[in-house]
Coordinates of C-alpha atoms in Angstrom, one line a residue:
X1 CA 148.7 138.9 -51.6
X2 CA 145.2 139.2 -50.5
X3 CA 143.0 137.0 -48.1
X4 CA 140.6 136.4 -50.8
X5 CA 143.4 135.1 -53.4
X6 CA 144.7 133.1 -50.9
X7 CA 141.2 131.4 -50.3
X8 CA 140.5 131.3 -54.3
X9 CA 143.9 129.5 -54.8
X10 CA 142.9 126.7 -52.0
X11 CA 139.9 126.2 -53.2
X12 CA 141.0 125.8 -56.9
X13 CA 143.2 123.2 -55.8
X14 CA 140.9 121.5 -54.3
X15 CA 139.4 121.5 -57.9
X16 CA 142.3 120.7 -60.0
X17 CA 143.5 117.4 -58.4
X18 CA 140.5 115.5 -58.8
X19 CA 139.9 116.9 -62.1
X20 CA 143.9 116.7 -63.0
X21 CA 143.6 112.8 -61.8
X22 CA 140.6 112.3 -64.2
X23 CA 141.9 114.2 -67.3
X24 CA 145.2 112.3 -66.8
X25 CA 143.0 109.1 -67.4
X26 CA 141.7 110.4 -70.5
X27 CA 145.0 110.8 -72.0
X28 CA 145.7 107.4 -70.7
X29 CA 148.5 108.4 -68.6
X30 CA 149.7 108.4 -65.2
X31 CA 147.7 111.1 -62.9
X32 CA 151.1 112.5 -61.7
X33 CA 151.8 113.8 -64.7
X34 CA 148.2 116.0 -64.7
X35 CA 149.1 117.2 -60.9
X36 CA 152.8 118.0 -61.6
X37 CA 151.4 120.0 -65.3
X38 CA 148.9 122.4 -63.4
X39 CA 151.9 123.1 -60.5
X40 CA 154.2 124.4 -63.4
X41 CA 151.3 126.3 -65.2
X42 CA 149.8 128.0 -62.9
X43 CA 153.6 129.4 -61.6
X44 CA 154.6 130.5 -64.8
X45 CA 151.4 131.6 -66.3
X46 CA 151.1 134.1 -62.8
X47 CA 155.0 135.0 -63.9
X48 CA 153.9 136.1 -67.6
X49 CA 150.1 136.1 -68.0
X50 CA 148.1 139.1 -67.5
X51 CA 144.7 137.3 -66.5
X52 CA 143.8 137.2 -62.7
X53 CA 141.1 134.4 -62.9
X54 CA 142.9 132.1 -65.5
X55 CA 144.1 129.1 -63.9
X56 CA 146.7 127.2 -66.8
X57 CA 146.3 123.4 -66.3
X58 CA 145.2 120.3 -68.1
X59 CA 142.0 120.9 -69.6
X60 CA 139.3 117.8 -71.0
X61 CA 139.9 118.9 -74.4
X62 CA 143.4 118.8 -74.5
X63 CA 143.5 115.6 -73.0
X64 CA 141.4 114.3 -75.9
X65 CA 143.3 115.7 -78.4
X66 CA 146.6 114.4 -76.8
X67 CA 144.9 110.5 -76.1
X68 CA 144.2 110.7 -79.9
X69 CA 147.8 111.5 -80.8
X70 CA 149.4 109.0 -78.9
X71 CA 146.8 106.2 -80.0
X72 CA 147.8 106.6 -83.6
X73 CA 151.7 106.9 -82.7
X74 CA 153.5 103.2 -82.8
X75 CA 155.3 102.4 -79.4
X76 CA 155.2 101.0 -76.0
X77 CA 153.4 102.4 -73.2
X78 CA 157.1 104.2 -71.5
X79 CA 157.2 105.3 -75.5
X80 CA 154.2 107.1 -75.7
X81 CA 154.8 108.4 -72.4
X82 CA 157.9 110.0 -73.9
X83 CA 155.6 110.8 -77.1
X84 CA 153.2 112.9 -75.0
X85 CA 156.3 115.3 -73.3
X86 CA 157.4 116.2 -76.7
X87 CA 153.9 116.9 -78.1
X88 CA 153.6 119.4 -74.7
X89 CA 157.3 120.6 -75.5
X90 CA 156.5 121.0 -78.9
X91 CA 153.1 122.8 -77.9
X92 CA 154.8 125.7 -76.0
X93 CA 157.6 126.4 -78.6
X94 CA 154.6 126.2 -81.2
X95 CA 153.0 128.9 -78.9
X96 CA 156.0 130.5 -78.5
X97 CA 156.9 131.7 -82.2
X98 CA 153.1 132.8 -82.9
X99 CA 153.8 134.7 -80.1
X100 CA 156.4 136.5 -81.6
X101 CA 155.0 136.4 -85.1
X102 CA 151.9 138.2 -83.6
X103 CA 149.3 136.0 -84.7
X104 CA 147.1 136.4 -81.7
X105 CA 144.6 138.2 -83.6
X106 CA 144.2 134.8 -86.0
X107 CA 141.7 133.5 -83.4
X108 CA 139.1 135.3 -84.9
X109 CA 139.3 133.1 -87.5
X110 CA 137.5 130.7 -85.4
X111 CA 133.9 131.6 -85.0
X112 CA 132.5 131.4 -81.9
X113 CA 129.1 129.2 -83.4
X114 CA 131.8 126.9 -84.6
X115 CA 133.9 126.5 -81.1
X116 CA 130.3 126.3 -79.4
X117 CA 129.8 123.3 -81.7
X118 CA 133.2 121.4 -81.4
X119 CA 132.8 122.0 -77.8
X120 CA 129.5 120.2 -77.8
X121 CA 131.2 117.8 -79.9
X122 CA 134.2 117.2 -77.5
X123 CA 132.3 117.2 -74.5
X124 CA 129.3 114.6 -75.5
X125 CA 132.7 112.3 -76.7
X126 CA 134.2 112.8 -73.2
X127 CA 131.1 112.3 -71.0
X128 CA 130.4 109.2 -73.3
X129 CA 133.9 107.9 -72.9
X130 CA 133.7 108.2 -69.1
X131 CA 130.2 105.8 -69.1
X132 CA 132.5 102.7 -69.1
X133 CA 134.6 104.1 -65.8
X134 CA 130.8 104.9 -64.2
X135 CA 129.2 100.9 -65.6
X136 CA 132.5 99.1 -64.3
X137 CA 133.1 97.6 -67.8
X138 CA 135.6 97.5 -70.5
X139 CA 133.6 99.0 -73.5
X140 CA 135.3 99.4 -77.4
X141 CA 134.5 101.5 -80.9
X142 CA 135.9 102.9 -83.4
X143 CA 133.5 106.0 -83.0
X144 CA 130.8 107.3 -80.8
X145 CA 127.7 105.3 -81.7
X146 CA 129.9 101.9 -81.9
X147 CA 131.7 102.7 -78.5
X148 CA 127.7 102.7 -77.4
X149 CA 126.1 100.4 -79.1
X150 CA 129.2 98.1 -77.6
X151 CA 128.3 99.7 -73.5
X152 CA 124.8 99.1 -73.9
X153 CA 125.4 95.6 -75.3
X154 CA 127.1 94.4 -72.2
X155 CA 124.3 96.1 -69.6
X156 CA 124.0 93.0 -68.0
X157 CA 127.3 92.9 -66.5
X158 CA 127.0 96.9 -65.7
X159 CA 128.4 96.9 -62.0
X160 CA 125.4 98.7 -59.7
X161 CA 127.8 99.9 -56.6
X162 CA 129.9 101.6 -59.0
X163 CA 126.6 103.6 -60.9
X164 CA 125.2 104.2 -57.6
X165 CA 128.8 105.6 -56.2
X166 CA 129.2 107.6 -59.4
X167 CA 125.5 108.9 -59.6
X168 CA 125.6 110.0 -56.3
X169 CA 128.8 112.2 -56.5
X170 CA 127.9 113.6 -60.1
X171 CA 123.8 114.5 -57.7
X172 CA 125.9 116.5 -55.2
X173 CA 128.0 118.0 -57.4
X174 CA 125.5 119.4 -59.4
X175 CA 123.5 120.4 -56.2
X176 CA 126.7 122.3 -55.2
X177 CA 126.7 125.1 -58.2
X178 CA 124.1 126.8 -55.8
X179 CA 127.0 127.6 -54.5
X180 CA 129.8 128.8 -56.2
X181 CA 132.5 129.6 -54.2
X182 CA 132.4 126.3 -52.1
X183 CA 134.9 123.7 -54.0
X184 CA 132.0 121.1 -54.9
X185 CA 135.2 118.7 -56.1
X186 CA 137.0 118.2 -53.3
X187 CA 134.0 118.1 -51.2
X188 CA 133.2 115.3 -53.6
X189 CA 136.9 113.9 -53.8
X190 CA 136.7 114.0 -49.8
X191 CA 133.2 111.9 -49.6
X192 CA 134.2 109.0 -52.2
X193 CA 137.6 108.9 -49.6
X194 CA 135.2 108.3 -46.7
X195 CA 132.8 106.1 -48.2
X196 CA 136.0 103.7 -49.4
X197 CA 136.6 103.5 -45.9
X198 CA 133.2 103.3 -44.2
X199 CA 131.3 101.0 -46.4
X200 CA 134.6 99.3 -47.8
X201 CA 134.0 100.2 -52.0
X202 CA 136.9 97.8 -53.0
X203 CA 136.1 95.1 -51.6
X204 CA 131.9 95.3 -53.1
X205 CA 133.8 95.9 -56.4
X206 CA 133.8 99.3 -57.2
X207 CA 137.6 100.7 -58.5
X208 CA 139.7 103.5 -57.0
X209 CA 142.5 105.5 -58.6
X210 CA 145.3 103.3 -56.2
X211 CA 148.5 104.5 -55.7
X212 CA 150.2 107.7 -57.7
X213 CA 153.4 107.9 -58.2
X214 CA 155.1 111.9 -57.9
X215 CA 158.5 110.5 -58.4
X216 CA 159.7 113.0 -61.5
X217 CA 162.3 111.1 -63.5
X218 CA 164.8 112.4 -66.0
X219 CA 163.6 112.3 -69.6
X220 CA 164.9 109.8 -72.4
X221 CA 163.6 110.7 -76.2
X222 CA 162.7 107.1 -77.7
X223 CA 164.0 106.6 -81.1
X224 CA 162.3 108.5 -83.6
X225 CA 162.8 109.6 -87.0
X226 CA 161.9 112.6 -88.7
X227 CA 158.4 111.5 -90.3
X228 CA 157.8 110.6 -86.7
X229 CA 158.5 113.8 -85.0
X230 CA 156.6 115.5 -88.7
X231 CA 153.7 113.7 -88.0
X232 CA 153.5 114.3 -84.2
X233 CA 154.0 118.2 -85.5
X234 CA 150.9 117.8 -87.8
X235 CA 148.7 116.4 -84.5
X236 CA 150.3 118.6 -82.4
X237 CA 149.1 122.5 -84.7
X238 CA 145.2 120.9 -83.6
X239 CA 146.2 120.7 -80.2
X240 CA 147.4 124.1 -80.1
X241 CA 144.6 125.7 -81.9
X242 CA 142.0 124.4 -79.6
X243 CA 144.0 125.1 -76.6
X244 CA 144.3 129.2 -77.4
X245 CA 140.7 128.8 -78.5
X246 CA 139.7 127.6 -75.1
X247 CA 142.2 129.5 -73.3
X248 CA 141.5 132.8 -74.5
X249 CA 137.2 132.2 -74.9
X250 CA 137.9 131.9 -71.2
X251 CA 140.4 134.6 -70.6
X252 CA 138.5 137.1 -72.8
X253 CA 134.9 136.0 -71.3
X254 CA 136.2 137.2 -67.5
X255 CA 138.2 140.2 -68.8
X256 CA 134.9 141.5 -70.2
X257 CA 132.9 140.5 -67.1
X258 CA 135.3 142.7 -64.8
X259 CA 136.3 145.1 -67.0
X260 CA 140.4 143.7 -67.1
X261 CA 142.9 144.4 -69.9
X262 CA 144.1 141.3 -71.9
X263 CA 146.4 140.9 -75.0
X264 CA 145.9 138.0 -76.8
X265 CA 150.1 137.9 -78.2
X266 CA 150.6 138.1 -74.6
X267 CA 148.4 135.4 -73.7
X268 CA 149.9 133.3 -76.4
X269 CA 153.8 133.8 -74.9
X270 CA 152.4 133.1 -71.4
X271 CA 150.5 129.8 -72.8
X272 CA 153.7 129.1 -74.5
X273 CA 156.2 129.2 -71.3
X274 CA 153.2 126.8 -69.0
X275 CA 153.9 124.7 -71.5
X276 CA 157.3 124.3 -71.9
X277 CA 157.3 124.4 -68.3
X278 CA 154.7 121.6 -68.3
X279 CA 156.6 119.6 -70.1
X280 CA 160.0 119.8 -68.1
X281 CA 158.2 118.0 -65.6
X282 CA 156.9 116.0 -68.1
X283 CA 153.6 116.9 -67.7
X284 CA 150.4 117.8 -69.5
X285 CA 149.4 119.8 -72.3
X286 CA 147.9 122.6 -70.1
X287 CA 145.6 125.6 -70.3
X288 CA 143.1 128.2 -69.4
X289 CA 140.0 125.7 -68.8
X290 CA 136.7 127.2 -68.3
X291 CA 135.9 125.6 -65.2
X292 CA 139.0 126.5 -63.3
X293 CA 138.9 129.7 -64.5
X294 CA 134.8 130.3 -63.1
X295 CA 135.4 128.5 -60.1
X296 CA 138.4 131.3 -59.6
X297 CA 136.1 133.9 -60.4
X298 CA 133.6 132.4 -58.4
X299 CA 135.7 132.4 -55.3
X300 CA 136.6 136.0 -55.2
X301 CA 140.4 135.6 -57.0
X302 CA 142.2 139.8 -57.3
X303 CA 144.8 138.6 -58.8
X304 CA 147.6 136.3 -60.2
X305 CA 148.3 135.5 -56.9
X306 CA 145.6 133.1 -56.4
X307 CA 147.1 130.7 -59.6
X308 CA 150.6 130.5 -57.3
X309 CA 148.4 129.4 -53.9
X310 CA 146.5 127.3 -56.4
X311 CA 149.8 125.6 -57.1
X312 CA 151.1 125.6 -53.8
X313 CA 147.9 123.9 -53.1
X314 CA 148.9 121.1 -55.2
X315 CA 152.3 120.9 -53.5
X316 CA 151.1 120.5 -50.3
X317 CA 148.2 117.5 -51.6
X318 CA 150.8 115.9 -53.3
X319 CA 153.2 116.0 -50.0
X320 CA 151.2 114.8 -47.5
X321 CA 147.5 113.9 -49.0
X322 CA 148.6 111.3 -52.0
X323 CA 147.5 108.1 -50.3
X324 CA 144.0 109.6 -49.5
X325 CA 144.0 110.3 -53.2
X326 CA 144.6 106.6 -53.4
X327 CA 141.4 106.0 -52.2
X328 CA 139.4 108.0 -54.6
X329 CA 137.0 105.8 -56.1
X330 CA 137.0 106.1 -60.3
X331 CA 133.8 106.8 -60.9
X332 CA 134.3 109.9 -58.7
X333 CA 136.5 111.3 -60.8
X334 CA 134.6 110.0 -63.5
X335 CA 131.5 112.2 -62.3
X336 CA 134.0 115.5 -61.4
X337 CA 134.8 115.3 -65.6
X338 CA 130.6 114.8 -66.7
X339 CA 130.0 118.0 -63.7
X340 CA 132.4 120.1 -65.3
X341 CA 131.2 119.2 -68.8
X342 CA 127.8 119.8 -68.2
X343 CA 127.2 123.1 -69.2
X344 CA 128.8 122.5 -73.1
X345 CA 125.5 120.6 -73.4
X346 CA 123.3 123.6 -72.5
X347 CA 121.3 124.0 -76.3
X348 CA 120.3 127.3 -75.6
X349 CA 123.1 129.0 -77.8
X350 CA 122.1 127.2 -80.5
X351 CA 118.6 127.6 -79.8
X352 CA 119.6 131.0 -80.1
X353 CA 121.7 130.8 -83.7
X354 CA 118.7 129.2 -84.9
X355 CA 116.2 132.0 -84.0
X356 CA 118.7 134.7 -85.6
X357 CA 119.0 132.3 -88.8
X358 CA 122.8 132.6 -88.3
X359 CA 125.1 130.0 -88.1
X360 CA 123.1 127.5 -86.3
X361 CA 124.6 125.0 -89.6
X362 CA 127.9 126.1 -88.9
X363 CA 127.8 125.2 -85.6
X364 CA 126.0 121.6 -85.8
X365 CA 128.5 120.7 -88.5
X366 CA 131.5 121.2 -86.3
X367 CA 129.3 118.9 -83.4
X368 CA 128.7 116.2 -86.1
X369 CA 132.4 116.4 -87.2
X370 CA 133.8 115.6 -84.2
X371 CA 131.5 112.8 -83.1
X372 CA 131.4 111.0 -86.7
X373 CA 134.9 111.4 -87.4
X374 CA 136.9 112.0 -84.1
X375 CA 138.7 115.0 -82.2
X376 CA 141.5 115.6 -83.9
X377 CA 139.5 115.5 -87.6
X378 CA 136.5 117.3 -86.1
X379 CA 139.2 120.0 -85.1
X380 CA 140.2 120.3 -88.6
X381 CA 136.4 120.4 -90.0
X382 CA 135.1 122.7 -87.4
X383 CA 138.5 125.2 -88.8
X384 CA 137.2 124.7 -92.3
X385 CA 133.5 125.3 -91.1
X386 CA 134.6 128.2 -90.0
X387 CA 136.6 129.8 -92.6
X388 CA 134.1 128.4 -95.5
X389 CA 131.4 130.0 -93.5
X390 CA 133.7 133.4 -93.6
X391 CA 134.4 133.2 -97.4
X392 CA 130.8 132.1 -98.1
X393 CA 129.9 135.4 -96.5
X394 CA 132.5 137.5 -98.4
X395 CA 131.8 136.4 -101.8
X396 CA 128.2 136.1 -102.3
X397 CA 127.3 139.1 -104.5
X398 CA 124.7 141.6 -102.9
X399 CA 124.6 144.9 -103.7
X400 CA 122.3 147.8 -102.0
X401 CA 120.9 150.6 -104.3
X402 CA 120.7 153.8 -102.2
X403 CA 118.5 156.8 -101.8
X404 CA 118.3 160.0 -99.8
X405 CA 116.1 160.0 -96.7
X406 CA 113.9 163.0 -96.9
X407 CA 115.5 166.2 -95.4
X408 CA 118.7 164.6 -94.6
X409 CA 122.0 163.9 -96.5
X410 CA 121.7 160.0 -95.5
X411 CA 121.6 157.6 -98.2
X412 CA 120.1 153.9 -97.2
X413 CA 119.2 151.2 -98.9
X414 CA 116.1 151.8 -101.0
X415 CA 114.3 148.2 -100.2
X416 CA 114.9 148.5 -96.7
X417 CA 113.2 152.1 -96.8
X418 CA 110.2 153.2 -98.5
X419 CA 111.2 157.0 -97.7
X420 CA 114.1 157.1 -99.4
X421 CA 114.4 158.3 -102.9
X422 CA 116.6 157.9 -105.8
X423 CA 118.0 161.0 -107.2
X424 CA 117.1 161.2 -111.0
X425 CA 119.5 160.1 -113.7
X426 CA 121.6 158.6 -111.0
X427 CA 122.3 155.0 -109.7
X428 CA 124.0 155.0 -106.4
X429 CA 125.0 151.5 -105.4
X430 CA 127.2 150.1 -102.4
X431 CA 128.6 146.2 -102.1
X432 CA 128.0 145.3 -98.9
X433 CA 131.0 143.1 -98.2
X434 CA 134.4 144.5 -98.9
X435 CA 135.8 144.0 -102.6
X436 CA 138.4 141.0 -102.9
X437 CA 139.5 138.7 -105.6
X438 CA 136.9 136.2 -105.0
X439 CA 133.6 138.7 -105.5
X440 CA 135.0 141.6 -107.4
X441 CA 133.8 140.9 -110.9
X442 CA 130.6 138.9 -109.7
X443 CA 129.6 142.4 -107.2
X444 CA 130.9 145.0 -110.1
X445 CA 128.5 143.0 -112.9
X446 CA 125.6 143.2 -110.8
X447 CA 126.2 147.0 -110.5
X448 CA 126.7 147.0 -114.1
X449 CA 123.5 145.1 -114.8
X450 CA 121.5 147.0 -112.8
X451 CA 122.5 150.4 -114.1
X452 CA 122.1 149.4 -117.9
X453 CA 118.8 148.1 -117.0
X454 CA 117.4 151.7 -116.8
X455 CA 117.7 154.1 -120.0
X456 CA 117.2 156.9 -117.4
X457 CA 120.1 156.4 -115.8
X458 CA 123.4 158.4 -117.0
X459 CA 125.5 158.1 -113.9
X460 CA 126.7 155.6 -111.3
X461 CA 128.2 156.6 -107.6
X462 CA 129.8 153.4 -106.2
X463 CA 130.0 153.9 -102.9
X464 CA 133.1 151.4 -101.4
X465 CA 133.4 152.5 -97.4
X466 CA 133.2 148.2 -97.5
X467 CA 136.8 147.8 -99.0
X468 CA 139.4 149.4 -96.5
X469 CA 141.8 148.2 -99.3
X470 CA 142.2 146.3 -102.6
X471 CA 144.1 143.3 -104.0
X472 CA 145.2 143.3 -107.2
X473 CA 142.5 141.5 -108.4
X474 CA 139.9 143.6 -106.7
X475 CA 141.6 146.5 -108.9
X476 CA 141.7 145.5 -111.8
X477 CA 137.8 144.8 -111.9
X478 CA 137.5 148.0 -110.7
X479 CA 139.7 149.2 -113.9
X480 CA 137.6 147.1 -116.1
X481 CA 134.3 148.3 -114.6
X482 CA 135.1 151.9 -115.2
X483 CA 135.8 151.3 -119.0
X484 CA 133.1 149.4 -119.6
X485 CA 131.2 152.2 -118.2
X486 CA 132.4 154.7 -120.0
X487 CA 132.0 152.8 -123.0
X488 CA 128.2 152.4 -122.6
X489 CA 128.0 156.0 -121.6
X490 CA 127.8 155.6 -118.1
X491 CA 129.7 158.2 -115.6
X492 CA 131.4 156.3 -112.8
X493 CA 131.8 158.3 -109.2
X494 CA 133.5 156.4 -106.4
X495 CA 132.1 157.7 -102.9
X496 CA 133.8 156.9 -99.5
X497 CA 136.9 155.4 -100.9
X498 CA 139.5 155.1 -98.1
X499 CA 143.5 156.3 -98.1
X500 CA 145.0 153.0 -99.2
X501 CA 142.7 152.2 -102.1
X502 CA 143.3 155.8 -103.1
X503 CA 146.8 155.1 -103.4
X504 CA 146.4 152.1 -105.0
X505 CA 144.7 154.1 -108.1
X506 CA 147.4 156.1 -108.3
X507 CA 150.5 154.3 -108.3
X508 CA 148.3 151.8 -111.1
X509 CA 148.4 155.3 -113.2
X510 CA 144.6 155.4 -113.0
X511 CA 144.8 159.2 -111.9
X512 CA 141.4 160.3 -113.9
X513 CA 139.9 157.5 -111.4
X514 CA 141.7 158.4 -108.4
X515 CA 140.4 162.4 -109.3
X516 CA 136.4 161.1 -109.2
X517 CA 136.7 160.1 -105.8
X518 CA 134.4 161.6 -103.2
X519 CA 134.6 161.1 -99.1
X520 CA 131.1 161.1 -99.2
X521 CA 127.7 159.8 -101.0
X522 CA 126.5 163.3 -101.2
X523 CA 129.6 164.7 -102.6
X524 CA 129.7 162.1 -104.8
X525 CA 125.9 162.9 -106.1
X526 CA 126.6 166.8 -105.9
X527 CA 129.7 166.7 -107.8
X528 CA 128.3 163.8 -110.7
X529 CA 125.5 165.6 -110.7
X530 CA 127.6 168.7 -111.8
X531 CA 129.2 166.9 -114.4
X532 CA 125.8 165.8 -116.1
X533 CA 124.5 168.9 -116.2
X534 CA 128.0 170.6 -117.5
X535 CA 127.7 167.6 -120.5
X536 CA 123.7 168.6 -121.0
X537 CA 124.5 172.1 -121.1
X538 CA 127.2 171.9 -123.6
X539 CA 125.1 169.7 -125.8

């Protein structure tokens, strides 16, 4: 181990147990169980994980996702205790199996416009919810503008040591990202300890976190039925999604920066085991949180080795450090949460999706989905956002009609380029999204459409380097294209047709098809060409 991973890992700890303590309060549940989640991820992430910077441990948006769970499960507060170890149980063995079903590469399904929006989304709802713990009041609502119409309705009773104590630590912690590789929370965490000593918080009303209990005790499932554990499944697959989401954006962000090698089925087996081993202490759903991860990266971190110092780190805070931790005033930790939250509210990406003209819809959606109708719903919409924005892309029919640049065998689109020229008696046309069941016919009859439309036209190249394969539906318009071409005179010419949609022409029997098939655009022109003239010549 190296001198700089060593340093990295201490000061990530001294990140991780104020923000552990905090996040635990989200989920509503004892900060132990935060502290004891991010000593067994971090161990047997470093075991299985291939990230150096990655720090595995319980993240904001997990913590969320998991208070929302337990709120709509039935049960006492030892019951939902119990709850929340199984959802974390049941998150590592979900993790587990896509591990070894491979489905690491179905993150991609999740845009990144659409995880910049839920993360807006989640992180206005968290900084929101921690108002209340800032103010010194109790405030209530079903969603985000109830839950502040209900805080500002009781401003009079807002408590003005506990703002001042709370806007204080969130100034120096935002004064301390000047410097990134001093540990701005525990400098923090160490400041509200002295100033509950010195100027005697409690006692001018402003609340502290009080006395954790590390004592690990052995599990006990409460009495649940099978619609119980089917439901906690259904809340759980959110809980999972958002966690590789977050985990890998991270993971993937700092491999790119430094040039590492990460596999994302890897990743998901590694994120699968912190889990499981999360929940054996019965702790947390936990991890790859931004914030950790940068402050890692910050700090010089080489390798895995700083995520096991990081968790000795917590060992040692936990043995001799827990009744200074007492001492923490709330709205400490309250202000360590807003700090690290701070930069999901930066508007410059979208300012950005909205001068490309891309996505900037997709992305405010998933925002407005998770504040109007919760996390765990918003989760769901910002999926759907994301795949409707994918199939809205696929099947809207546009086709390019190509021409030759001058003194060059490049064919381009023809409205894009006023150079390029047509060759005569030829319409060479190219779908610009690949051909699938839901845009087949609708692409294929704008081809058709177009070609008719000119009575100098006697041959079509459809050029398909798009469509790396075909369904069965995809075919069959293709089938149906041909014939109707050939009935209306029209020679087809496929161009740039790939291996597998070559095969799939010939085991459908369509050899005569599959024999009109040119690598190329210009083959494809050269060799119609020579059939038109062969037919005029005949004639």
């Amino acid at each position: 181990m190296r001198y700089k991973d060593g340093i990295a890992g201490l000061c990530v700890a001294g990140l991780m147990l104020p923000e552990g303590v905090a996040y635990a309060g989200i989920a509503g549940l004892p900060p132990q169980r935060a502290i004891m989640a991010g000593i067994a991820g971090c161990i047997a992430y470093a075991i299985v994980g291939r990230s150096r910077f990655a720090i595995v441990s319980a993240t904001s948006s997990s913590a969320v996702i998991l208070a929302a769970t337990l709120a709509a499960m039935p049960g006492t507060v030892a019951d939902k205790a119990m709850l929340a170890t199984i959802v974390v149980a049941m998150t590592g063995a979900m993790f587990l199996v896509a591990a070894i079903a491979r489905l690491g590469a179905l993150t991609g399904f999740i845009s990144r416009p659409v995880l910049r929006g839920f993360a807006l989304g989640i992180a206005i709802t968290i900084i929101v919810h921690q108002l209340p713990i800032v103010t010194g009041v109790a405030a209530h609502g079903g969603n985000i503008a109830s839950f502040v119409a209900d805080l500002i309705g009781m401003a009079s009773r807002w408590h003005p040591a506990s703002i001042a104590t709370g806007a204080v630590a969130l100034g120096v912690l935002l004064a301390l990202r000047r410097f990134p590789a001093l540990p701005g929370a525990l400098v923090v965490l160490v400041a509200g300890i002295a100033a509950t000593q010195l100027l005697g918080l409690p006692q001018r009303g402003v609340a502290v976190v009080g006395r954790i209990d590390t004592a690990i005790a052995w599990p006990s499932l409460p009495q649940l039925g099978w619609g119980d554990y089917s439901r906690l499944a259904q809340f759980t697959v959110p809980l999972v999604l958002i966690l590789f989401a977050e985990s890998w954006g991270t993971i993937r962000t700092l491999a790119l920066r430094h040039g590492d090698i990460v596999e994302p089925n890897r990743e998901l087996g590694a994120l699968g085991l912190a889990n499981l081993a999360a929940a054996a202490v019965q702790g947390m759903p936990v991890g790859a949180g931004f914030s950790a991860g940068s402050a890692s990266e910050a700090a010089g971190a080489t390798s895995r080795a700083t995520g096991l110092v990081a968790a000795a780190g917590l060992i040692l805070l936990l043995l001799f450090a827990m009744p200074l931790v007492a001492l923490v005033p709330e709205s400490v930790l309250a202000a360590v949460v807003i700090a690290a939250l701070v930069h999901a509210l930066d508007p410059s990406p979208f300012v950005r999706l909205w001068r490309l003209d891309r996505d900037q819809y997709v992305a405010i959606g998933a925002a407005v989905g998770v504040l109007a109708f919760g996390v765990l719903d918003g989760m769901l919409i910002a999926i759907l956002l994301s795949l409707a924005a994918l199939v809205q892309r696929l099947a809207a029919p546009r086709v390019a009609r190509l021409g030759r640049l001058a003194g060059g065998h490049d064919y381009v689109d023809i409205a894009r380029h006023g150079d390029a020229v047509a060759p005569p008696h030829i319409a060479i046309w190219r779908p610009t999204a690949p051909l699938f069941f839901a845009n087949a016919d609708r692409m294929l009859a704008l081809v058709a459409t177009g070609s008719r439309a000119d009575p100098a036209i006697h041959g079509i190249v459809l050029s398909l380097e798009e469509s790396y394969d075909l369904d069965s539906t995809a075919l069959d318009a293709l089938i149906a294209f041909d014939q109707a071409m050939t009935k209306a005179g029209l020679r087809v010419q496929l161009a740039r047709l790939h291996d597998r949609a070559r095969d799939l022409l010939a085991a459908a029997g369509e050899t005569d098809l599959d024999q009109r098939s040119s690598y190329s655009v210009d083959d494809a022109v050269i060799a119609l060409d020579q059939f038109l003239s062969d037919g005029k010549n005949r004639s």
